[in-house]
PDB file of C-alpha atoms in Angstrom:
ATOM      1  CA  MET A  70     146.149  82.791 124.567  1.00 55.00           C
ATOM      2  CA  ARG A  71     147.721  83.600 121.200  1.00 60.00           C
ATOM      3  CA  SER A  72     146.294  86.398 119.070  1.00 70.00           C
ATOM      4  CA  ILE A  73     144.598  85.152 115.914  1.00 77.00           C
ATOM      5  CA  ALA A  74     144.795  88.584 114.231  1.00 81.00           C
ATOM      6  CA  PRO A  75     147.970  87.770 112.211  1.00 80.00           C
ATOM      7  CA  MET A  76     146.392  84.516 110.990  1.00 83.00           C
ATOM      8  CA  ARG A  77     143.206  86.325 109.945  1.00 85.00           C
ATOM      9  CA  ILE A  78     145.240  89.033 108.176  1.00 87.00           C
ATOM     10  CA  ALA A  79     147.306  86.428 106.342  1.00 87.00           C
ATOM     11  CA  LYS A  80     144.337  84.241 105.368  1.00 89.00           C
ATOM     12  CA  THR A  81     142.205  87.190 104.266  1.00 92.00           C
ATOM     13  CA  GLY A  82     145.160  88.717 102.418  1.00 91.00           C
ATOM     14  CA  TYR A  83     145.839  85.436 100.611  1.00 89.00           C
ATOM     15  CA  ILE A  84     142.196  85.226  99.533  1.00 93.00           C
ATOM     16  CA  ILE A  85     142.094  88.852  98.313  1.00 95.00           C
ATOM     17  CA  ILE A  86     145.399  88.581  96.427  1.00 93.00           C
ATOM     18  CA  SER A  87     144.281  85.241  94.944  1.00 94.00           C
ATOM     19  CA  MET A  88     141.089  86.845  93.645  1.00 96.00           C
ATOM     20  CA  ALA A  89     143.073  89.832  92.315  1.00 95.00           C
ATOM     21  CA  LEU A  90     145.453  87.472  90.469  1.00 93.00           C
ATOM     22  CA  CYS A  91     142.505  85.587  88.957  1.00 96.00           C
ATOM     23  CA  ILE A  92     140.806  88.818  87.861  1.00 95.00           C
ATOM     24  CA  LEU A  93     144.054  90.198  86.404  1.00 92.00           C
ATOM     25  CA  GLY A  94     144.706  86.880  84.642  1.00 94.00           C
ATOM     26  CA  ILE A  95     141.241  86.836  83.090  1.00 95.00           C
ATOM     27  CA  ALA A  96     141.583  90.504  82.068  1.00 93.00           C
ATOM     28  CA  ILE A  97     144.911  89.815  80.341  1.00 90.00           C
ATOM     29  CA  ILE A  98     143.553  86.703  78.600  1.00 92.00           C
ATOM     30  CA  THR A  99     140.526  88.602  77.271  1.00 93.00           C
ATOM     31  CA  VAL A 100     142.482  91.788  76.405  1.00 90.00           C
ATOM     32  CA  PRO A 101     145.980  90.603  75.429  1.00 83.00           C
ATOM     33  CA  ASP A 102     146.897  94.090  74.140  1.00 83.00           C
ATOM     34  CA  PHE A 103     147.295  95.175  77.773  1.00 76.00           C
ATOM     35  CA  SER A 104     149.898  97.922  78.313  1.00 80.00           C
ATOM     36  CA  VAL A 105     153.242  96.450  79.420  1.00 77.00           C
ATOM     37  CA  SER A 106     153.950  99.401  81.712  1.00 80.00           C
ATOM     38  CA  VAL A 107     150.527  99.123  83.397  1.00 84.00           C
ATOM     39  CA  LEU A 108     150.985  95.363  83.723  1.00 82.00           C
ATOM     40  CA  GLY A 109     154.437  95.880  85.272  1.00 82.00           C
ATOM     41  CA  THR A 110     153.035  98.363  87.801  1.00 87.00           C
ATOM     42  CA  ILE A 111     150.063  96.157  88.720  1.00 89.00           C
ATOM     43  CA  CYS A 112     152.241  93.047  89.051  1.00 87.00           C
ATOM     44  CA  GLY A 113     154.777  95.026  91.098  1.00 88.00           C
ATOM     45  CA  VAL A 114     152.118  96.245  93.532  1.00 92.00           C
ATOM     46  CA  LEU A 115     150.608  92.757  93.826  1.00 91.00           C
ATOM     47  CA  LEU A 116     154.026  91.208  94.472  1.00 90.00           C
ATOM     48  CA  VAL A 117     154.926  93.740  97.184  1.00 94.00           C
ATOM     49  CA  ILE A 118     151.568  93.294  98.936  1.00 94.00           C
ATOM     50  CA  PHE A 119     151.660  89.514  98.565  1.00 91.00           C
ATOM     51  CA  GLY A 120     155.227  89.444  99.886  1.00 92.00           C
ATOM     52  CA  ALA A 121     154.136  91.353 102.987  1.00 93.00           C
ATOM     53  CA  ILE A 122     151.158  89.017 103.480  1.00 91.00           C
ATOM     54  CA  LYS A 123     153.434  85.994 103.131  1.00 88.00           C
ATOM     55  CA  ILE A 124     155.773  87.366 105.820  1.00 90.00           C
ATOM     56  CA  ILE A 125     152.812  88.027 108.151  1.00 89.00           C
ATOM     57  CA  GLY A 126     151.589  84.490 107.442  1.00 85.00           C
ATOM     58  CA  TYR A 127     154.954  83.016 108.320  1.00 87.00           C
ATOM     59  CA  PHE A 128     154.930  84.667 111.741  1.00 86.00           C
ATOM     60  CA  SER A 129     151.228  83.929 112.393  1.00 82.00           C
ATOM     61  CA  LYS A 130     151.785  80.384 113.714  1.00 73.00           C
ATOM     62  CA  ASP A 131     148.620  78.947 112.183  1.00 70.00           C
ATOM     63  CA  LEU A 132     147.326  75.684 113.603  1.00 65.00           C
ATOM     64  CA  PHE A 133     148.628  73.246 110.954  1.00 66.00           C
ATOM     65  CA  ARG A 134     151.726  75.284 110.031  1.00 68.00           C
ATOM     66  CA  LEU A 135     151.632  74.009 106.457  1.00 73.00           C
ATOM     67  CA  ALA A 136     150.578  76.847 104.151  1.00 75.00           C
ATOM     68  CA  PHE A 137     152.912  79.531 105.506  1.00 80.00           C
ATOM     69  CA  GLN A 138     156.005  77.491 106.367  1.00 81.00           C
ATOM     70  CA  TYR A 139     158.125  78.732 103.416  1.00 82.00           C
ATOM     71  CA  ASP A 140     156.680  82.215 103.254  1.00 84.00           C
ATOM     72  CA  PHE A 141     159.364  84.221 105.047  1.00 88.00           C
ATOM     73  CA  ALA A 142     162.071  83.908 102.380  1.00 88.00           C
ATOM     74  CA  PHE A 143     159.512  83.732  99.575  1.00 87.00           C
ATOM     75  CA  GLY A 144     157.768  86.850 100.891  1.00 90.00           C
ATOM     76  CA  ILE A 145     161.063  88.736 100.793  1.00 93.00           C
ATOM     77  CA  LEU A 146     161.697  87.498  97.218  1.00 89.00           C
ATOM     78  CA  CYS A 147     158.202  88.553  96.077  1.00 89.00           C
ATOM     79  CA  SER A 148     158.568  91.991  97.662  1.00 92.00           C
ATOM     80  CA  ALA A 149     162.009  92.512  96.105  1.00 91.00           C
ATOM     81  CA  LEU A 150     160.768  91.521  92.637  1.00 87.00           C
ATOM     82  CA  GLY A 151     157.737  93.781  93.091  1.00 89.00           C
ATOM     83  CA  ILE A 152     159.900  96.762  94.080  1.00 91.00           C
ATOM     84  CA  ILE A 153     162.108  96.232  91.019  1.00 87.00           C
ATOM     85  CA  MET A 154     158.990  96.117  88.812  1.00 84.00           C
ATOM     86  CA  LEU A 155     157.687  99.328  90.384  1.00 87.00           C
ATOM     87  CA  ILE A 156     160.992 101.138  89.878  1.00 86.00           C
ATOM     88  CA  LYS A 157     161.043 100.266  86.174  1.00 76.00           C
ATOM     89  CA  PRO A 158     157.437  99.547  85.123  1.00 68.00           C
ATOM     90  CA  ARG A 159     158.157 100.405  81.498  1.00 65.00           C
ATOM     91  CA  SER A 160     160.912  97.842  81.290  1.00 60.00           C
ATOM     92  CA  MET A 161     160.872  95.169  78.696  1.00 61.00           C
ATOM     93  CA  MET A 162     158.306  92.414  78.835  1.00 69.00           C
ATOM     94  CA  MET A 163     161.257  90.047  79.258  1.00 75.00           C
ATOM     95  CA  PHE A 164     161.891  91.157  82.849  1.00 77.00           C
ATOM     96  CA  ILE A 165     158.217  90.898  83.759  1.00 78.00           C
ATOM     97  CA  CYS A 166     158.045  87.377  82.304  1.00 81.00           C
ATOM     98  CA  ILE A 167     161.240  86.270  84.033  1.00 83.00           C
ATOM     99  CA  SER A 168     160.203  87.793  87.375  1.00 82.00           C
ATOM    100  CA  MET A 169     156.715  86.357  87.296  1.00 83.00           C
ATOM    101  CA  GLY A 170     157.984  83.049  85.892  1.00 88.00           C
ATOM    102  CA  ILE A 171     160.518  82.648  88.713  1.00 88.00           C
ATOM    103  CA  SER A 172     157.975  83.685  91.326  1.00 87.00           C
ATOM    104  CA  VAL A 173     155.244  81.372  90.046  1.00 91.00           C
ATOM    105  CA  LEU A 174     157.586  78.426  89.421  1.00 93.00           C
ATOM    106  CA  THR A 175     159.061  78.747  92.912  1.00 91.00           C
ATOM    107  CA  ASP A 176     155.612  79.026  94.471  1.00 90.00           C
ATOM    108  CA  GLY A 177     154.472  75.960  92.544  1.00 93.00           C
ATOM    109  CA  MET A 178     157.435  73.939  93.836  1.00 94.00           C
ATOM    110  CA  PHE A 179     156.824  75.053  97.429  1.00 91.00           C
ATOM    111  CA  LYS A 180     153.139  74.229  97.108  1.00 91.00           C
ATOM    112  CA  ILE A 181     153.964  70.724  95.786  1.00 94.00           C
ATOM    113  CA  GLN A 182     155.934  70.170  98.971  1.00 92.00           C
ATOM    114  CA  ILE A 183     153.080  71.628 101.048  1.00 89.00           C
ATOM    115  CA  ALA A 184     150.630  69.264  99.295  1.00 91.00           C
ATOM    116  CA  LEU A 185     152.781  66.230 100.083  1.00 92.00           C
ATOM    117  CA  GLU A 186     153.160  67.322 103.707  1.00 89.00           C
ATOM    118  CA  SER A 187     149.405  67.957 103.878  1.00 88.00           C
ATOM    119  CA  LYS A 188     148.833  64.363 102.782  1.00 90.00           C
ATOM    120  CA  LYS A 189     151.097  63.106 105.589  1.00 88.00           C
ATOM    121  CA  PHE A 190     149.275  65.430 107.979  1.00 83.00           C
ATOM    122  CA  GLY A 191     145.959  63.877 106.978  1.00 87.00           C
ATOM    123  CA  LEU A 192     144.277  66.707 105.060  1.00 86.00           C
ATOM    124  CA  LYS A 193     141.827  65.197 102.581  1.00 88.00           C
ATOM    125  CA  SER A 194     142.137  67.990  99.996  1.00 88.00           C
ATOM    126  CA  TRP A 195     145.934  67.692  99.614  1.00 91.00           C
ATOM    127  CA  TRP A 196     145.516  66.471  96.031  1.00 93.00           C
ATOM    128  CA  LEU A 197     143.803  69.722  95.034  1.00 93.00           C
ATOM    129  CA  ILE A 198     146.855  71.713  96.103  1.00 92.00           C
ATOM    130  CA  LEU A 199     149.118  69.227  94.280  1.00 95.00           C
ATOM    131  CA  ILE A 200     147.231  69.406  90.974  1.00 96.00           C
ATOM    132  CA  PHE A 201     147.143  73.214  90.890  1.00 95.00           C
ATOM    133  CA  ALA A 202     150.774  73.428  92.073  1.00 95.00           C
ATOM    134  CA  ILE A 203     151.930  71.252  89.173  1.00 96.00           C
ATOM    135  CA  ILE A 204     149.838  73.152  86.598  1.00 96.00           C
ATOM    136  CA  THR A 205     150.978  76.515  87.978  1.00 94.00           C
ATOM    137  CA  GLY A 206     154.623  75.430  88.098  1.00 94.00           C
ATOM    138  CA  VAL A 207     154.471  74.291  84.470  1.00 95.00           C
ATOM    139  CA  PHE A 208     153.022  77.642  83.350  1.00 92.00           C
ATOM    140  CA  GLY A 209     155.643  79.502  85.412  1.00 92.00           C
ATOM    141  CA  PHE A 210     158.359  77.434  83.716  1.00 92.00           C
ATOM    142  CA  ILE A 211     156.914  78.117  80.254  1.00 89.00           C
ATOM    143  CA  LEU A 212     156.677  81.831  81.059  1.00 87.00           C
ATOM    144  CA  LEU A 213     160.430  81.916  81.725  1.00 84.00           C
ATOM    145  CA  PHE A 214     161.068  81.072  78.067  1.00 79.00           C
ATOM    146  CA  ARG A 215     158.815  83.890  76.804  1.00 68.00           C
ATOM    147  CA  PRO A 216     157.212  82.107  73.832  1.00 54.00           C
ATOM    148  CA  GLY A 217     156.517  84.569  71.040  1.00 54.00           C
ATOM    149  CA  GLU A 218     158.043  87.492  72.953  1.00 56.00           C
ATOM    150  CA  GLY A 219     156.290  90.775  72.269  1.00 57.00           C
ATOM    151  CA  SER A 220     153.203  89.100  70.886  1.00 70.00           C
ATOM    152  CA  ARG A 221     149.700  88.463  72.077  1.00 80.00           C
ATOM    153  CA  LEU A 222     150.695  84.888  72.921  1.00 82.00           C
ATOM    154  CA  ILE A 223     153.028  85.975  75.726  1.00 82.00           C
ATOM    155  CA  MET A 224     150.288  88.128  77.241  1.00 84.00           C
ATOM    156  CA  ILE A 225     147.820  85.251  77.087  1.00 87.00           C
ATOM    157  CA  MET A 226     150.429  82.980  78.725  1.00 88.00           C
ATOM    158  CA  MET A 227     150.933  85.608  81.437  1.00 88.00           C
ATOM    159  CA  GLY A 228     147.165  85.767  82.003  1.00 91.00           C
ATOM    160  CA  ILE A 229     146.836  81.975  82.241  1.00 93.00           C
ATOM    161  CA  THR A 230     149.796  81.833  84.623  1.00 92.00           C
ATOM    162  CA  LEU A 231     148.326  84.526  86.896  1.00 92.00           C
ATOM    163  CA  LEU A 232     144.922  82.818  86.833  1.00 95.00           C
ATOM    164  CA  PHE A 233     146.383  79.482  87.940  1.00 95.00           C
ATOM    165  CA  GLU A 234     148.597  81.170  90.552  1.00 93.00           C
ATOM    166  CA  GLY A 235     145.478  82.776  92.029  1.00 94.00           C
ATOM    167  CA  ILE A 236     143.587  79.468  92.048  1.00 96.00           C
ATOM    168  CA  LEU A 237     146.577  77.673  93.620  1.00 93.00           C
ATOM    169  CA  ASN A 238     146.921  80.180  96.449  1.00 90.00           C
ATOM    170  CA  PHE A 239     143.176  80.199  97.079  1.00 93.00           C
ATOM    171  CA  CYS A 240     143.044  76.370  97.276  1.00 91.00           C
ATOM    172  CA  THR A 241     146.076  76.290  99.569  1.00 88.00           C
ATOM    173  CA  VAL A 242     144.810  78.861 102.056  1.00 88.00           C
ATOM    174  CA  ILE A 243     141.288  77.423 102.142  1.00 89.00           C
ATOM    175  CA  THR A 244     142.398  73.818 102.660  1.00 87.00           C
ATOM    176  CA  ALA A 245     145.556  74.177 104.762  1.00 81.00           C
ATOM    177  CA  VAL A 246     144.926  77.168 107.061  1.00 81.00           C
ATOM    178  CA  LYS A 247     142.639  76.671 110.037  1.00 77.00           C
ATOM    179  CA  ILE A 248     142.000  79.411 112.569  1.00 73.00           C
ATOM    180  CA  ILE A 249     140.996  78.376 116.065  1.00 70.00           C
ATOM    181  CA  LYS A 250     139.779  81.217 118.309  1.00 69.00           C
ATOM    182  CA  HIS A 251     141.195  79.817 121.540  1.00 60.00           C
ATOM    183  CA  GLN A 252     144.522  78.572 120.222  1.00 57.00           C
ATOM    184  CA  GLN A 253     147.101  78.217 122.960  1.00 55.00           C
ATOM    185  CA  PRO A 254     150.684  79.403 122.477  1.00 52.00           C
ATOM    186  CA  ASP A 255     153.384  76.803 121.912  1.00 51.00           C
ATOM    187  CA  VAL A 256     154.587  75.560 125.273  1.00 50.00           C
ATOM    188  CA  ILE A 257     157.089  72.868 126.002  1.00 50.00           C
ATOM    189  CA  ASP A 258     156.494  71.143 129.298  1.00 51.00           C
ATOM    190  CA  VAL A 259     159.757  70.656 131.142  1.00 52.00           C
ATOM    191  CA  GLU A 260     160.127  68.891 134.403  1.00 59.00           C
ATOM    192  CA  LEU A 261     163.061  70.051 136.462  1.00 59.00           C
ATOM    193  CA  LEU A 262     164.474  67.527 138.880  1.00 57.00           C
TER     194      LEU A 262
END
């Protein structure tokens, strides 16, 4: 029997990071004068942790194999961006916006593909993933252009983007990851003549 521990770690980690992104997004929206260096450090830590969770999820071999299928390379990208943010947390808001914009836009595109594959797979909530993936991708794209750089508007945009990224990841992990206690390992039956 296959261990379900990696799947539980990945699913729980996704849920915790999703909630943290939502809380951080709401905090930034309500207090747009948030310190750029603190924001860079928090986003860096979240990206490193989320990258590690994504890599664990990729290797977990969950039942449907939908939610984590692109998470190996994306986990490495998130971790690398997070490490760069941690090395230079006081860097310009431009790098934070570009890093988060690329990360969120890429995640939105991957989640659109996951939503379409979930529909083919027969999951009824595929449309929920699709809607939040499109919204999140649009905000990630807008964040790349840093509207009103250095102003309260960019911080509010960052908060909205993080909020939708958290909601997207929460919807994806809840609808597309199923943990079965007695899941059997992948076996290919071969008859030798």
